[in-house]
Each structure stands twice: as structure tokens, then as C-alpha cells.
CSV table of C-alpha atoms in Angstrom, one decimal:
chain,number,residue,atom,x,y,z
A,18,MET,CA,-34.3,3.3,-8.4
A,19,GLU,CA,-34.5,-0.5,-8.4
A,20,ILE,CA,-31.1,-2.2,-8.3
A,21,SER,CA,-30.9,-5.5,-10.2
A,22,LEU,CA,-29.1,-8.6,-9.0
A,23,ASP,CA,-26.9,-8.4,-12.2
A,24,GLN,CA,-25.7,-4.9,-11.2
A,25,ILE,CA,-24.8,-6.1,-7.7
A,26,LYS,CA,-23.0,-9.1,-9.1
A,27,SER,CA,-21.0,-7.0,-11.5
A,28,LEU,CA,-20.0,-4.5,-8.8
A,29,ARG,CA,-19.0,-7.4,-6.5
A,30,ALA,CA,-16.9,-9.0,-9.3
A,31,LYS,CA,-15.0,-5.7,-9.6
A,32,THR,CA,-14.5,-4.9,-6.0
A,33,GLY,CA,-14.8,-8.2,-4.1
A,34,VAL,CA,-17.0,-6.5,-1.5
A,35,SER,CA,-20.1,-8.2,0.1
A,36,MET,CA,-23.3,-8.3,-1.9
A,37,GLN,CA,-25.0,-6.1,0.8
A,38,SER,CA,-22.3,-3.4,0.6
A,39,CYS,CA,-22.5,-3.4,-3.2
A,40,LYS,CA,-26.3,-3.0,-3.1
A,41,LYS,CA,-26.0,-0.1,-0.7
A,42,ALA,CA,-23.3,1.6,-2.8
A,43,LEU,CA,-25.4,1.2,-5.9
A,44,GLU,CA,-28.5,2.6,-4.2
A,45,GLU,CA,-26.5,5.6,-2.9
A,46,THR,CA,-25.2,6.3,-6.4
A,47,ASN,CA,-28.4,5.7,-8.3
A,48,GLY,CA,-27.1,2.7,-10.0
A,49,ASP,CA,-23.9,4.4,-11.4
A,50,GLU,CA,-21.3,1.6,-11.1
A,51,THR,CA,-18.3,3.9,-11.5
A,52,LYS,CA,-19.4,6.1,-8.7
A,53,ALA,CA,-20.3,3.1,-6.6
A,54,VAL,CA,-16.7,1.7,-7.0
A,55,GLU,CA,-15.3,5.1,-5.9
A,56,LEU,CA,-17.7,5.2,-3.0
A,57,LEU,CA,-16.7,1.7,-1.9
A,58,ARG,CA,-13.0,2.7,-2.1
A,59,LYS,CA,-13.6,5.8,0.0
A,60,LYS,CA,-15.5,3.7,2.6
A,61,GLY,CA,-12.7,1.1,2.4
A,62,GLU,CA,-10.0,3.7,3.2
A,63,ALA,CA,-12.1,4.9,6.2
A,64,LYS,CA,-12.6,1.3,7.4
A,65,ALA,CA,-8.9,0.5,6.9
A,66,ALA,CA,-8.1,3.6,9.1
A,67,GLU,CA,-10.7,2.4,11.7
A,68,ARG,CA,-9.2,-1.1,11.8
A,69,GLY,CA,-5.6,0.2,11.9
A,70,ASP,CA,-5.4,-0.1,15.7
A,71,ARG,CA,-6.6,-3.7,15.8
A,72,THR,CA,-3.9,-6.3,16.6
A,73,THR,CA,-2.6,-8.5,13.9
A,74,GLY,CA,-1.7,-11.6,15.8
A,75,GLU,CA,-2.0,-14.0,12.8
A,76,GLY,CA,-0.6,-13.8,9.3
A,77,ILE,CA,1.9,-15.4,6.9
A,78,VAL,CA,5.5,-15.2,5.9
A,79,THR,CA,5.7,-15.4,2.1
A,80,SER,CA,8.5,-15.3,-0.4
A,81,TYR,CA,9.4,-14.3,-3.9
A,82,ILE,CA,12.3,-15.5,-6.0
A,83,HIS,CA,12.9,-13.6,-9.3
A,84,ASN,CA,13.3,-15.8,-12.3
A,85,ASN,CA,17.0,-15.0,-12.7
A,86,PHE,CA,17.6,-16.3,-9.1
A,87,LYS,CA,19.5,-13.1,-8.3
A,88,ILE,CA,16.7,-11.4,-6.2
A,89,GLY,CA,14.7,-12.9,-3.3
A,90,VAL,CA,12.3,-11.5,-0.8
A,91,LEU,CA,10.8,-12.7,2.5
A,92,VAL,CA,7.9,-10.7,3.8
A,93,GLN,CA,5.8,-11.0,7.0
A,94,ILE,CA,2.2,-9.8,6.7
A,95,GLY,CA,-0.1,-9.8,9.7
A,96,CYS,CA,-3.9,-10.0,9.9
A,97,GLU,CA,-6.4,-10.7,12.7
A,98,THR,CA,-7.4,-14.3,12.2
A,99,ASP,CA,-6.0,-17.6,11.0
A,100,PHE,CA,-9.1,-17.9,8.7
A,101,VAL,CA,-8.0,-14.8,6.7
A,102,ALA,CA,-4.3,-15.8,6.8
A,103,ARG,CA,-5.2,-19.0,5.1
A,104,SER,CA,-7.4,-17.4,2.4
A,105,GLU,CA,-6.3,-17.2,-1.2
A,106,ASP,CA,-6.9,-13.5,-1.4
A,107,PHE,CA,-4.6,-12.8,1.6
A,108,GLN,CA,-1.9,-15.1,0.3
A,109,ASN,CA,-2.0,-13.5,-3.2
A,110,LEU,CA,-1.7,-10.1,-1.5
A,111,GLY,CA,1.5,-11.4,0.2
A,112,LYS,CA,2.9,-12.7,-3.0
A,113,ASP,CA,2.1,-9.4,-4.8
A,114,ILE,CA,3.8,-7.4,-2.1
A,115,ALA,CA,6.9,-9.7,-2.1
A,116,MET,CA,7.1,-9.3,-5.9
A,117,HIS,CA,6.8,-5.5,-5.5
A,118,ILE,CA,9.6,-5.4,-3.0
A,119,ALA,CA,11.8,-7.5,-5.3
A,120,GLY,CA,11.2,-5.0,-8.2
A,121,MET,CA,11.1,-1.7,-6.4
A,122,SER,CA,13.6,-2.3,-3.6
A,123,PRO,CA,12.0,-0.2,-0.8
A,124,GLN,CA,14.1,0.1,2.3
A,125,TYR,CA,11.4,0.7,5.0
A,126,VAL,CA,7.8,-0.3,5.5
A,127,SER,CA,6.5,3.3,6.0
A,128,PRO,CA,7.9,6.9,6.0
A,129,ASP,CA,7.8,6.9,9.8
A,130,ASP,CA,10.3,4.0,9.8
A,131,VAL,CA,13.0,5.8,7.9
A,132,SER,CA,16.1,6.1,10.2
A,133,ALA,CA,17.3,9.5,11.4
A,134,GLU,CA,20.8,8.6,10.1
A,135,ALA,CA,19.4,8.0,6.5
A,136,VAL,CA,17.7,11.4,6.6
A,137,VAL,CA,20.8,13.2,8.0
A,138,ALA,CA,23.0,11.7,5.2
A,139,GLU,CA,20.5,12.9,2.6
A,140,GLN,CA,20.2,16.4,4.2
A,141,ASN,CA,24.0,16.9,3.8
A,142,VAL,CA,23.6,16.1,0.0
A,143,TRP,CA,20.6,18.5,-0.3
A,144,ARG,CA,22.4,21.3,1.5
A,145,ALA,CA,25.3,21.0,-0.9
A,146,GLN,CA,22.9,21.0,-3.9
A,147,LEU,CA,21.1,24.1,-2.5
A,148,ALA,CA,24.4,26.0,-2.0
A,149,LYS,CA,25.5,25.1,-5.5
A,150,GLU,CA,22.1,26.1,-7.1
A,151,GLY,CA,22.3,29.5,-5.3
A,152,LYS,CA,18.8,29.3,-3.8
A,153,PRO,CA,18.0,32.0,-1.2
A,154,GLU,CA,18.8,31.0,2.3
A,155,ALA,CA,15.3,32.0,3.4
A,156,MET,CA,13.9,29.2,1.2
A,157,HIS,CA,16.3,26.4,2.4
A,158,GLU,CA,14.2,25.2,5.3
A,159,LYS,CA,11.0,24.8,3.3
A,160,ILE,CA,12.9,23.1,0.4
A,161,MET,CA,14.6,20.8,2.9
A,162,GLN,CA,11.2,19.8,4.4
A,163,GLY,CA,9.8,19.0,1.0
A,164,LYS,CA,12.9,17.0,0.0
A,165,GLU,CA,12.7,15.0,3.3
A,166,LYS,CA,9.0,14.1,2.8
A,167,LYS,CA,9.7,13.0,-0.8
A,168,PHE,CA,12.8,11.0,0.2
A,169,ARG,CA,10.9,9.2,3.1
A,170,GLU,CA,8.1,8.3,0.6
A,171,GLU,CA,10.4,7.1,-2.1
A,172,VAL,CA,12.2,4.6,0.1
A,173,SER,CA,9.0,3.4,1.9
A,174,LEU,CA,7.0,0.4,0.7
A,175,LEU,CA,3.6,1.8,1.5
A,176,LYS,CA,4.1,5.0,-0.5
A,177,GLN,CA,5.5,3.5,-3.6
A,178,PRO,CA,3.3,3.0,-6.8
A,179,PHE,CA,2.4,-0.7,-6.9
A,180,VAL,CA,4.6,-2.4,-9.5
A,181,LYS,CA,1.6,-4.2,-11.2
A,182,ASN,CA,-0.6,-1.1,-11.3
A,183,PRO,CA,1.4,2.2,-10.8
A,184,GLU,CA,-1.9,4.1,-10.6
A,185,ILE,CA,-2.3,3.0,-7.0
A,186,MET,CA,0.1,3.0,-4.0
A,187,VAL,CA,0.9,-0.1,-2.1
A,188,GLU,CA,-1.0,1.3,0.9
A,189,LYS,CA,-4.1,1.5,-1.3
A,190,LEU,CA,-3.6,-2.1,-2.4
A,191,ILE,CA,-3.6,-3.0,1.3
A,192,SER,CA,-6.6,-0.8,2.2
A,193,ASP,CA,-8.6,-2.4,-0.6
A,194,ALA,CA,-7.7,-5.9,0.9
A,195,VAL,CA,-8.8,-4.6,4.3
A,196,LEU,CA,-12.2,-3.7,2.8
A,197,LYS,CA,-12.5,-7.0,1.0
A,198,LEU,CA,-11.3,-9.3,3.9
A,199,GLY,CA,-12.8,-7.2,6.7
A,200,GLU,CA,-9.7,-7.3,8.9
A,201,ASN,CA,-6.7,-5.1,9.7
A,202,ILE,CA,-3.7,-6.0,7.5
A,203,LYS,CA,-0.2,-4.8,8.1
A,204,VAL,CA,3.2,-5.5,6.5
A,205,LEU,CA,5.3,-6.2,9.6
A,206,ARG,CA,8.7,-6.5,8.0
A,207,PHE,CA,10.6,-7.7,5.0
A,208,THR,CA,14.1,-8.6,3.8
A,209,ARG,CA,15.3,-8.3,0.2
A,210,TYR,CA,18.3,-10.3,-0.9
A,211,SER,CA,20.2,-9.7,-4.2
A,212,PHE,CA,23.4,-10.3,-6.1
């Protein structure tokens, strides 16, 4: 099937991916734009995972102050080169993540960062709930594991639904940026201030 320049441009406008990658995706999906977008997303997630080990020696510190001046966020986001750090796409990503942090109040970057103390404190609450609910003791361990996984994800930036588009997680927002910008991108740390 012959892929037209208009089809390639349309897909590029939707995904921000290179013309060559758009053309290949359209060829692989017989010109079906919806399937091509999905294919590019899958490839992007694979590339983001591939790039995950590359060092992020450059980046930006960006901020967000809510319009009531009662919430403020500083976030440090790393990438591989100064060229990408200065790009509008990367800076907009930083602003979006800072705004998300202001709105959703995550406490950690990823589930692996959640402190053992925080988990233990929650486990005490869960045990009391399970005892009160009268769940069989044999099920307690499995229930506790599920509750811990859910808790870790709820308080972690990367696993939260993105505030501007709840259909995707913040980690997906970042992996899409990795695909578009061609570099490893990491949220290194953040601080949220509020009254």
C-alpha cells in the first residue's frame, strides 16, 4: 500500500515522532492511523525501557505556583543532553509534571521509593481493618500484599493518572516524551509546598 505524505504528516502531528518512524508505522499497519499510533506507543514504551539505564546528566529545575498562591512545586527532571533540556517540549513536560504534583500531591517518585516506615504504618491500619471485617486469616497475607501494591502506586508520581488526561499514567506521559525526544528522561526529585 502506498502511504501518502499527508498521512505521514497527520500521524506526525498526533505523535510528534519522526517522519521516517511515522512512515514505517503506517506501512506496518496498512495505512490505519489508529493502529499506527498504538504501534508507535508500544515501540515508545520499549524504547523508554531500553533507554532507562542511560545517564541523565542534564535537565531542568522547574516550578509551578497555583493561582491561589497556596501551593507551589519545585521539580528536577533529568535528560541526557543540554539540547533536549532547552527544548520547548521538555520544558513543557516539566511544567505539566509540576502542575500534576501540585494537584495530586504524590509523596514519592516511584513505588520503589516508598519508605518502609510508611508501609509499616499502613499495614497496622490494614491489619485492624481485616480483623474488624472478619476475613479468614488464611487470606490476610494475600490481601495485605494487594493493599501494599495499591498504596505504593497511589502515593507515587509515576503511577498516578495524569491530571490533564486521567486516561494515561504520568509514567506514560514520560515514556511518550522519551519516544518523541529520543533521550532517557527521569523525574529525579520534587518538593511540594502548601498552606
